[in-house]
Short mmCIF file of C-alpha atoms and ligand atoms in Angstrom, two decimals:
data_model
loop_
_atom_site.label_atom_id
_atom_site.label_comp_id
_atom_site.label_asym_id
_atom_site.label_seq_id
_atom_site.Cartn_x
_atom_site.Cartn_y
_atom_site.Cartn_z
CA MET G 299 0.00 0.00 0.00
CA SER G 300 2.79 2.39 0.89
CA THR G 301 4.33 2.00 -2.57
CA LEU G 302 1.10 3.09 -4.20
CA ILE G 303 0.82 6.20 -2.10
CA THR G 304 4.41 7.28 -2.63
CA ILE G 305 4.15 6.90 -6.36
CA ARG G 306 0.97 8.90 -6.47
CA GLU G 307 2.49 11.69 -4.43
CA ALA G 308 5.60 11.70 -6.54
CA SER G 309 3.70 12.01 -9.78
CA LEU G 310 1.53 14.79 -8.36
CA ASN G 311 4.59 16.64 -7.23
CA GLY G 312 6.28 16.10 -10.50
CA ASN G 313 3.41 17.90 -12.19
CA GLY G 314 3.99 21.04 -10.19
CA GLY G 315 1.53 20.46 -7.40
CA ASP G 316 -1.45 22.55 -8.53
CA TYR G 317 -4.61 20.49 -9.13
CA SER G 318 -6.33 19.90 -12.48
CA PRO G 319 -8.66 17.03 -13.54
CA ALA G 320 -6.37 16.06 -16.41
CA LYS G 321 -3.41 15.77 -14.11
CA GLU G 322 -5.46 13.80 -11.64
CA LYS G 323 -6.30 11.35 -14.43
CA ALA G 324 -2.70 11.05 -15.49
CA ALA G 325 -1.70 10.46 -11.93
CA ASN G 326 -4.31 7.75 -11.52
CA ARG G 327 -3.01 6.06 -14.58
CA GLY G 328 0.36 6.11 -12.93
CA VAL G 329 -1.15 4.36 -9.95
CA TYR G 330 -2.66 1.57 -12.02
CA GLY G 331 0.56 1.25 -13.95
CA ALA G 332 2.38 0.80 -10.70
CA ARG G 333 0.09 -1.98 -9.60
CA SER G 334 1.56 -4.63 -11.86
CA PRO G 335 5.12 -4.58 -10.47
CA LEU G 336 3.55 -4.86 -7.04
CA LEU G 337 1.47 -7.82 -8.13
CA HIS G 338 4.56 -9.25 -9.74
CA ARG G 339 6.47 -9.09 -6.48
CA ARG G 340 3.62 -10.50 -4.39
CA LEU G 341 3.16 -13.40 -6.76
CA ARG G 342 6.84 -14.14 -6.59
CA LEU G 343 6.73 -14.15 -2.80
CA LEU G 344 3.71 -16.41 -2.93
CA VAL G 345 4.91 -19.16 -5.25
CA GLY G 346 8.67 -19.05 -5.24
CA GLY G 347 11.06 -18.89 -8.22
CA ALA G 348 10.60 -22.05 -10.31
CA LYS G 349 6.83 -22.19 -10.12
CA TYR G 350 6.65 -18.52 -10.88
CA LYS G 351 8.54 -19.10 -14.09
CA LEU G 352 6.18 -21.89 -15.01
CA ILE G 353 3.12 -19.70 -14.51
CA LEU G 354 4.74 -16.93 -16.52
CA LEU G 355 5.47 -19.39 -19.32
CA PHE G 356 1.86 -20.54 -19.29
CA PHE G 357 0.63 -16.97 -19.68
CA LEU G 358 3.10 -16.32 -22.47
CA VAL G 359 2.00 -19.41 -24.37
CA THR G 360 -1.66 -18.48 -23.92
CA ALA G 361 -0.98 -14.95 -25.14
CA ALA G 362 0.95 -16.28 -28.13
CA TYR G 363 -1.92 -18.62 -28.99
CA LEU G 364 -4.52 -15.86 -28.78
CA LEU G 365 -2.34 -13.59 -30.89
CA SER G 366 -1.74 -16.22 -33.55
CA SER G 367 -5.44 -16.99 -33.86
CA LYS G 368 -6.02 -13.25 -34.47
CA ILE G 369 -3.21 -13.00 -36.99
CA SER G 370 -3.66 -16.22 -38.93
CA PRO G 371 -6.42 -14.94 -41.29
CA PHE G 372 -3.93 -12.38 -42.63
CA MET G 373 -1.41 -15.12 -43.19
CA GLY G 374 -3.76 -16.90 -45.53
CA TRP G 375 -4.67 -19.64 -43.11
CA ASN G 376 -7.98 -19.22 -41.36
CA PRO G 377 -9.13 -22.06 -39.11
CA HIS G 378 -12.58 -20.47 -38.77
CA TYR G 379 -13.29 -20.44 -42.47
CA PRO G 380 -16.45 -22.48 -43.23
CA SER G 381 -14.49 -25.36 -44.61
CA SER G 382 -14.96 -27.44 -47.71
CA VAL G 383 -16.47 -30.24 -45.65
CA SER G 384 -19.88 -28.63 -45.85
CA SER G 385 -19.77 -27.41 -49.43
CA PRO G 386 -22.86 -28.26 -51.50
CA SER G 387 -20.68 -30.25 -53.92
CA ARG G 388 -20.48 -32.92 -51.22
CA GLY G 389 -24.25 -33.05 -50.97
CA GLY G 390 -26.38 -31.25 -48.48
CA TYR G 391 -29.32 -32.13 -46.28
CA THR G 392 -33.06 -31.72 -46.25
CA VAL G 393 -34.40 -29.91 -43.22
CA LEU G 394 -37.60 -31.57 -42.05
CA ILE G 395 -39.49 -29.24 -39.72
CA ASN G 396 -42.39 -30.58 -37.72
CA THR G 397 -44.81 -27.80 -36.82
CA TRP G 398 -48.20 -27.48 -35.20
CA LYS G 399 -50.12 -24.21 -34.91
CA ARG G 400 -47.11 -22.08 -34.17
CA ASN G 401 -46.65 -19.91 -37.25
CA THR G 402 -44.45 -17.31 -35.55
CA LEU G 403 -41.95 -20.00 -34.57
CA LEU G 404 -42.18 -21.58 -38.00
CA LYS G 405 -41.29 -18.28 -39.67
CA GLN G 406 -38.23 -17.93 -37.48
CA SER G 407 -36.96 -21.44 -38.00
CA VAL G 408 -37.54 -21.47 -41.78
CA ALA G 409 -35.66 -18.16 -42.04
CA HIS G 410 -32.81 -19.59 -40.00
CA TYR G 411 -32.40 -22.92 -41.80
CA ALA G 412 -32.66 -21.22 -45.21
CA SER G 413 -29.50 -19.33 -44.28
CA CYS G 414 -27.41 -22.48 -43.69
CA GLN G 415 -25.04 -23.48 -46.49
CA GLY G 416 -25.82 -27.18 -46.38
CA THR G 417 -29.60 -26.81 -46.62
CA ASP G 418 -30.74 -28.29 -49.93
CA ALA G 419 -34.46 -28.21 -49.21
CA ILE G 420 -36.87 -27.39 -46.41
CA HIS G 421 -39.91 -29.56 -45.81
CA VAL G 422 -42.57 -28.42 -43.39
CA VAL G 423 -44.72 -31.20 -41.97
CA TRP G 424 -48.15 -29.60 -41.65
CA SER G 425 -50.79 -31.50 -39.66
CA GLU G 426 -53.97 -29.42 -39.59
CA VAL G 427 -57.36 -29.63 -41.22
CA ASP G 428 -56.83 -26.23 -42.84
CA PRO G 429 -53.88 -25.98 -45.21
CA PRO G 430 -51.38 -23.16 -44.64
CA SER G 431 -52.75 -19.82 -45.83
CA TYR G 432 -51.56 -18.33 -49.10
CA LYS G 433 -50.14 -15.44 -47.09
CA LEU G 434 -47.99 -17.72 -44.94
CA ARG G 435 -46.71 -19.71 -47.92
CA ASP G 436 -45.86 -16.55 -49.80
CA TYR G 437 -44.11 -15.05 -46.79
CA LEU G 438 -42.00 -18.16 -46.24
CA LYS G 439 -41.08 -18.51 -49.94
CA LYS G 440 -39.84 -14.93 -50.04
CA MET G 441 -37.99 -15.44 -46.76
CA VAL G 442 -36.13 -18.47 -48.14
CA GLN G 443 -35.08 -16.50 -51.24
CA LYS G 444 -33.88 -13.64 -49.10
CA LYS G 445 -31.96 -15.63 -46.48
CA SER G 446 -30.30 -18.21 -48.68
CA GLN G 447 -26.52 -17.77 -49.01
CA THR G 448 -26.01 -20.15 -51.90
CA ALA G 449 -26.61 -19.94 -55.63
CA HIS G 450 -28.98 -22.86 -55.37
CA LYS G 451 -31.99 -21.60 -53.40
CA PRO G 452 -33.46 -24.29 -51.15
CA ASN G 453 -36.81 -25.70 -52.20
CA LEU G 454 -39.54 -25.01 -49.68
CA ARG G 455 -42.33 -27.58 -49.53
CA PHE G 456 -45.28 -28.24 -47.28
CA ASP G 457 -46.18 -31.86 -46.64
CA LEU G 458 -49.89 -31.61 -45.90
CA ASN G 459 -51.70 -33.91 -43.49
CA GLU G 460 -55.22 -33.23 -42.33
CA GLU G 461 -54.90 -35.39 -39.29
CA ASP G 462 -52.86 -34.31 -36.29
CA ASN G 463 -50.68 -37.39 -35.84
CA LEU G 464 -47.07 -37.53 -34.70
CA ASN G 465 -46.33 -40.34 -37.17
CA ASN G 466 -46.70 -37.69 -39.93
CA ARG G 467 -43.27 -36.32 -39.21
CA PHE G 468 -41.64 -39.51 -40.51
CA LYS G 469 -43.66 -40.04 -43.68
CA PRO G 470 -41.52 -40.82 -46.74
CA ILE G 471 -40.91 -37.82 -49.01
CA GLN G 472 -41.00 -38.04 -52.81
CA ASP G 473 -38.24 -36.53 -54.97
CA LEU G 474 -35.70 -36.04 -52.22
CA ARG G 475 -32.36 -34.85 -53.58
CA THR G 476 -30.37 -35.69 -50.48
CA ASP G 477 -29.85 -38.84 -48.42
CA ALA G 478 -29.49 -36.81 -45.25
CA ILE G 479 -32.55 -35.65 -43.35
CA PHE G 480 -32.19 -33.14 -40.55
CA SER G 481 -35.28 -33.64 -38.42
CA VAL G 482 -36.12 -30.69 -36.18
CA ASP G 483 -38.97 -29.26 -34.09
CA ASP G 484 -40.29 -25.85 -35.12
CA ASP G 485 -38.94 -24.26 -31.94
CA VAL G 486 -35.38 -25.57 -32.10
CA ILE G 487 -32.63 -23.46 -33.65
CA VAL G 488 -29.25 -25.05 -34.32
CA PRO G 489 -26.62 -22.49 -35.43
CA CYS G 490 -25.52 -23.16 -39.03
CA ARG G 491 -21.89 -23.79 -38.12
CA THR G 492 -22.90 -26.39 -35.55
CA LEU G 493 -25.38 -27.93 -37.98
CA ASP G 494 -22.83 -28.20 -40.78
CA PHE G 495 -20.38 -29.83 -38.40
CA ALA G 496 -22.97 -32.40 -37.32
CA PHE G 497 -23.61 -33.09 -41.00
CA THR G 498 -19.95 -33.97 -41.53
CA VAL G 499 -20.19 -36.34 -38.56
CA TRP G 500 -23.26 -37.94 -40.15
CA GLN G 501 -21.37 -38.32 -43.45
CA THR G 502 -18.84 -40.55 -41.71
CA ALA G 503 -21.66 -42.77 -40.40
CA PRO G 504 -24.69 -42.29 -42.69
CA LEU G 505 -26.73 -45.14 -41.22
CA THR G 506 -26.39 -43.79 -37.68
CA MET G 507 -28.55 -41.16 -36.02
CA VAL G 508 -26.50 -38.07 -35.26
CA GLY G 509 -27.97 -35.41 -33.01
CA PHE G 510 -27.84 -32.87 -30.24
CA VAL G 511 -30.28 -34.13 -27.59
CA PRO G 512 -29.04 -37.36 -25.95
CA ARG G 513 -31.18 -39.61 -23.77
CA MET G 514 -30.46 -42.91 -22.06
CA HIS G 515 -32.04 -46.07 -20.76
CA TRP G 516 -30.99 -48.36 -17.97
CA LEU G 517 -32.03 -51.65 -16.49
CA ASP G 518 -34.29 -50.88 -13.55
CA GLU G 519 -35.35 -54.25 -12.18
CA GLU G 520 -35.91 -57.81 -13.21
CA LYS G 521 -38.97 -59.45 -11.65
CA ASN G 522 -40.13 -62.97 -12.58
CA ASP G 523 -38.17 -62.77 -15.82
CA VAL G 524 -39.82 -59.48 -16.73
CA VAL G 525 -37.21 -56.84 -17.43
CA HIS G 526 -38.06 -53.24 -16.66
CA TYR G 527 -36.13 -50.29 -18.08
CA ARG G 528 -36.03 -46.66 -17.12
CA TYR G 529 -35.80 -43.72 -19.45
CA GLY G 530 -33.15 -41.18 -18.43
CA GLY G 531 -33.42 -37.49 -19.30
CA TRP G 532 -30.89 -34.69 -19.43
CA TRP G 533 -29.77 -35.03 -15.81
CA SER G 534 -29.12 -38.76 -16.11
CA VAL G 535 -26.99 -38.26 -19.21
CA TRP G 536 -25.11 -35.44 -17.50
CA TRP G 537 -24.49 -37.55 -14.40
CA MET G 538 -23.50 -40.80 -16.10
CA GLY G 539 -21.96 -39.50 -19.32
CA THR G 540 -23.79 -42.31 -21.10
CA TYR G 541 -26.55 -42.23 -23.69
CA SER G 542 -28.30 -44.61 -26.09
CA MET G 543 -30.70 -42.34 -28.03
CA VAL G 544 -30.64 -38.94 -29.69
CA LEU G 545 -34.03 -37.31 -30.05
CA SER G 546 -35.49 -36.47 -33.46
CA LYS G 547 -36.21 -32.92 -32.30
CA ALA G 548 -32.71 -32.15 -33.60
CA ALA G 549 -31.02 -35.05 -35.41
CA PHE G 550 -29.67 -36.25 -38.75
CA PHE G 551 -30.67 -39.60 -40.16
CA HIS G 552 -30.73 -41.37 -43.52
CA LYS G 553 -33.89 -40.93 -45.61
CA LYS G 554 -34.36 -44.71 -45.76
CA TYR G 555 -35.51 -44.63 -42.14
CA LEU G 556 -38.60 -42.68 -43.20
CA GLU G 557 -39.59 -45.67 -45.35
CA LEU G 558 -38.76 -48.13 -42.60
CA TYR G 559 -40.66 -46.15 -39.98
CA THR G 560 -43.79 -45.81 -42.06
CA LYS G 561 -43.83 -49.11 -43.94
CA LYS G 562 -41.87 -51.67 -41.89
CA MET G 563 -42.27 -50.70 -38.26
CA PRO G 564 -44.94 -52.75 -36.44
CA SER G 565 -48.28 -50.96 -36.76
CA SER G 566 -48.89 -51.40 -33.05
CA ILE G 567 -46.15 -48.82 -32.53
CA HIS G 568 -47.83 -46.41 -34.99
CA ASP G 569 -51.10 -46.85 -33.12
CA TYR G 570 -49.40 -46.28 -29.81
CA VAL G 571 -47.73 -43.05 -31.02
CA SER G 572 -50.91 -41.60 -32.49
CA ARG G 573 -53.02 -42.58 -29.47
CA GLU G 574 -50.58 -41.26 -26.83
CA ARG G 575 -49.44 -38.25 -28.93
CA ASN G 576 -45.95 -38.96 -27.72
CA CYS G 577 -42.84 -41.12 -28.18
CA GLU G 578 -42.42 -40.98 -31.96
CA ASP G 579 -38.82 -40.04 -31.18
CA ILE G 580 -38.25 -43.09 -28.97
CA ALA G 581 -39.81 -45.25 -31.70
CA MET G 582 -37.38 -43.80 -34.27
CA SER G 583 -34.40 -44.37 -31.96
CA LEU G 584 -35.37 -48.01 -31.43
CA LEU G 585 -35.92 -48.50 -35.15
CA VAL G 586 -32.47 -47.19 -36.10
CA ALA G 587 -30.78 -49.09 -33.25
CA ASN G 588 -32.51 -52.31 -34.32
CA ALA G 589 -31.38 -51.77 -37.92
CA THR G 590 -27.74 -50.92 -37.11
CA GLY G 591 -27.06 -52.68 -33.81
CA ALA G 592 -25.02 -49.60 -32.90
CA PRO G 593 -25.44 -46.54 -30.69
CA PRO G 594 -26.22 -43.07 -32.10
CA ILE G 595 -23.73 -40.19 -32.08
CA TRP G 596 -24.11 -37.16 -29.86
CA VAL G 597 -22.57 -34.00 -31.26
CA LYS G 598 -21.40 -31.22 -28.97
CA GLY G 599 -23.00 -27.90 -29.75
CA LYS G 600 -25.30 -25.32 -28.29
CA ILE G 601 -28.88 -25.36 -29.55
CA TYR G 602 -31.62 -22.86 -28.80
CA GLU G 603 -35.25 -23.58 -27.94
CA ILE G 604 -37.24 -20.50 -28.89
CA GLY G 605 -40.70 -21.69 -27.85
CA SER G 606 -42.06 -21.78 -24.33
CA SER G 607 -40.37 -24.54 -22.40
CA GLY G 608 -41.73 -27.96 -23.19
CA ILE G 609 -43.47 -30.72 -21.31
CA SER G 610 -40.32 -32.59 -20.49
CA SER G 611 -40.04 -31.29 -16.92
CA LEU G 612 -43.27 -32.80 -15.69
CA LYS G 613 -43.39 -35.99 -13.63
CA ASP G 614 -46.25 -37.23 -15.79
CA HIS G 615 -44.00 -36.85 -18.81
CA SER G 616 -41.29 -39.07 -17.38
CA ASP G 617 -43.83 -41.77 -16.48
CA LYS G 618 -45.13 -41.69 -20.05
CA ARG G 619 -41.65 -41.98 -21.47
CA ASN G 620 -40.86 -44.94 -19.21
CA LYS G 621 -44.01 -46.66 -20.33
CA CYS G 622 -43.36 -46.08 -24.04
CA LEU G 623 -39.85 -47.39 -23.76
CA ASN G 624 -40.92 -50.59 -22.01
CA ASP G 625 -43.94 -51.19 -24.25
CA PHE G 626 -41.90 -50.71 -27.42
CA VAL G 627 -39.06 -52.91 -26.16
CA SER G 628 -41.50 -55.72 -25.39
CA LEU G 629 -42.77 -55.43 -28.99
CA TYR G 630 -39.22 -55.85 -30.26
CA GLY G 631 -38.73 -58.83 -27.96
CA ALA G 632 -35.31 -57.59 -26.85
CA MET G 633 -33.68 -54.27 -26.08
CA PRO G 634 -32.28 -52.94 -29.39
CA LEU G 635 -30.66 -49.81 -27.90
CA ALA G 636 -26.89 -49.74 -27.47
CA SER G 637 -25.17 -47.33 -25.07
CA THR G 638 -22.05 -45.26 -25.59
CA ASN G 639 -19.95 -42.55 -23.96
CA ALA G 640 -18.56 -41.05 -27.16
CA LYS G 641 -19.25 -37.44 -28.04
CA ALA G 642 -18.26 -35.74 -31.28
CA VAL G 643 -16.57 -32.37 -30.97
CA ASP G 644 -15.30 -29.89 -33.54
CA ALA G 645 -11.50 -30.09 -33.31
CA ARG G 646 -11.16 -26.52 -34.57
CA TYR G 647 -12.59 -25.25 -31.29
CA GLU G 648 -11.01 -27.81 -28.94
CA TRP G 649 -7.47 -26.51 -28.78
CA PHE G 650 -6.91 -27.48 -25.15
CA TRP G 651 -6.09 -31.18 -25.38
C1 NAG O 195 -35.24 -55.62 -36.16
O1 NAG O 195 -34.21 -55.98 -37.05
C2 NAG O 195 -34.30 -57.29 -37.56
C3 NAG O 195 -33.04 -57.58 -38.34
O2 NAG O 195 -32.75 -56.58 -39.26
C4 NAG O 195 -35.55 -57.37 -38.42
O3 NAG O 195 -35.69 -58.68 -38.96
C5 NAG O 195 -36.75 -57.07 -37.54
O4 NAG O 195 -37.93 -57.04 -38.31
C6 NAG O 195 -36.58 -55.73 -36.84
N1 NAG O 195 -37.63 -55.58 -35.86
C7 NAG O 195 -38.55 -54.64 -35.93
C8 NAG O 195 -39.61 -54.68 -34.86
O5 NAG O 195 -38.57 -53.78 -36.78
#
């Protein structure tokens, strides 16, 4: 403390002694400037010579890294450049948006996905007696034209269903130009960079489901040869670091699973989904797991839910999910889900290995 005061006095004296705001400022600056040597000395006292050098080295390396990541674009090498991996020449994806009576959200999500480089087409699954109004269609068409970044403007199509049925979201689509489907709820926004990265992960495993919302199952109890499973939500995955499903509210999968879901999956599961208005996502996870015998892939990335928060926090919801899981598994005859701890991350942003 005494050092600070002396320095301040000295600098005031050095300026002739008479007060002015500008001089006061300059003097203050002097004080802050003087703080770092003090800190320096205290740190040295605290940690001793060798360790101090180590810490200093760490800061230097960090500073050098930060500097180089700022400079590198000027040196012709830019790690943040949207890389060739997501260029349309390697094929894009079809965004399949499931919506229900939430036109404001639909407008936002169509505008967003139209702006992503990899989007080849946008399909809106519409499940209402009244078709979308001319005004809404026109608005969305114009929005897609405006937001698209590529020469090829994504096709916007409505897949009309009069009946409100959750199985609608997995109906096969005619004239698809891509193998990849990105299935998403109308209130979920995945930033384009994150989405394009997940697409490259899917390209390495096109028969696997690749998504952002992991869920798990575990063996709960075994009574008289009857096996009972539990469905684990966000907290369970966070706690255990294990998952066996990714939800279709934000996931890539191959278009062939639309056929399989609609035409090959046992119709008792369709009936269950339409009766309970729930669990189409669990049904899809089981279907893909049964077809591949492998776990899905969870991709690291922040996603945004723009609607009001969903039903998933209610106790009733978790009971329903448990029941679906067990009923579906008994229809399969055995548990098709496989668990994993792997998580895909973008190496460009994971420099601290
Ligand atoms: C699960 O996969 C097997 C082998 O591919 C297939 O024969 C069976 O029909 C599938 N089960 C269901 C319920 O889809």
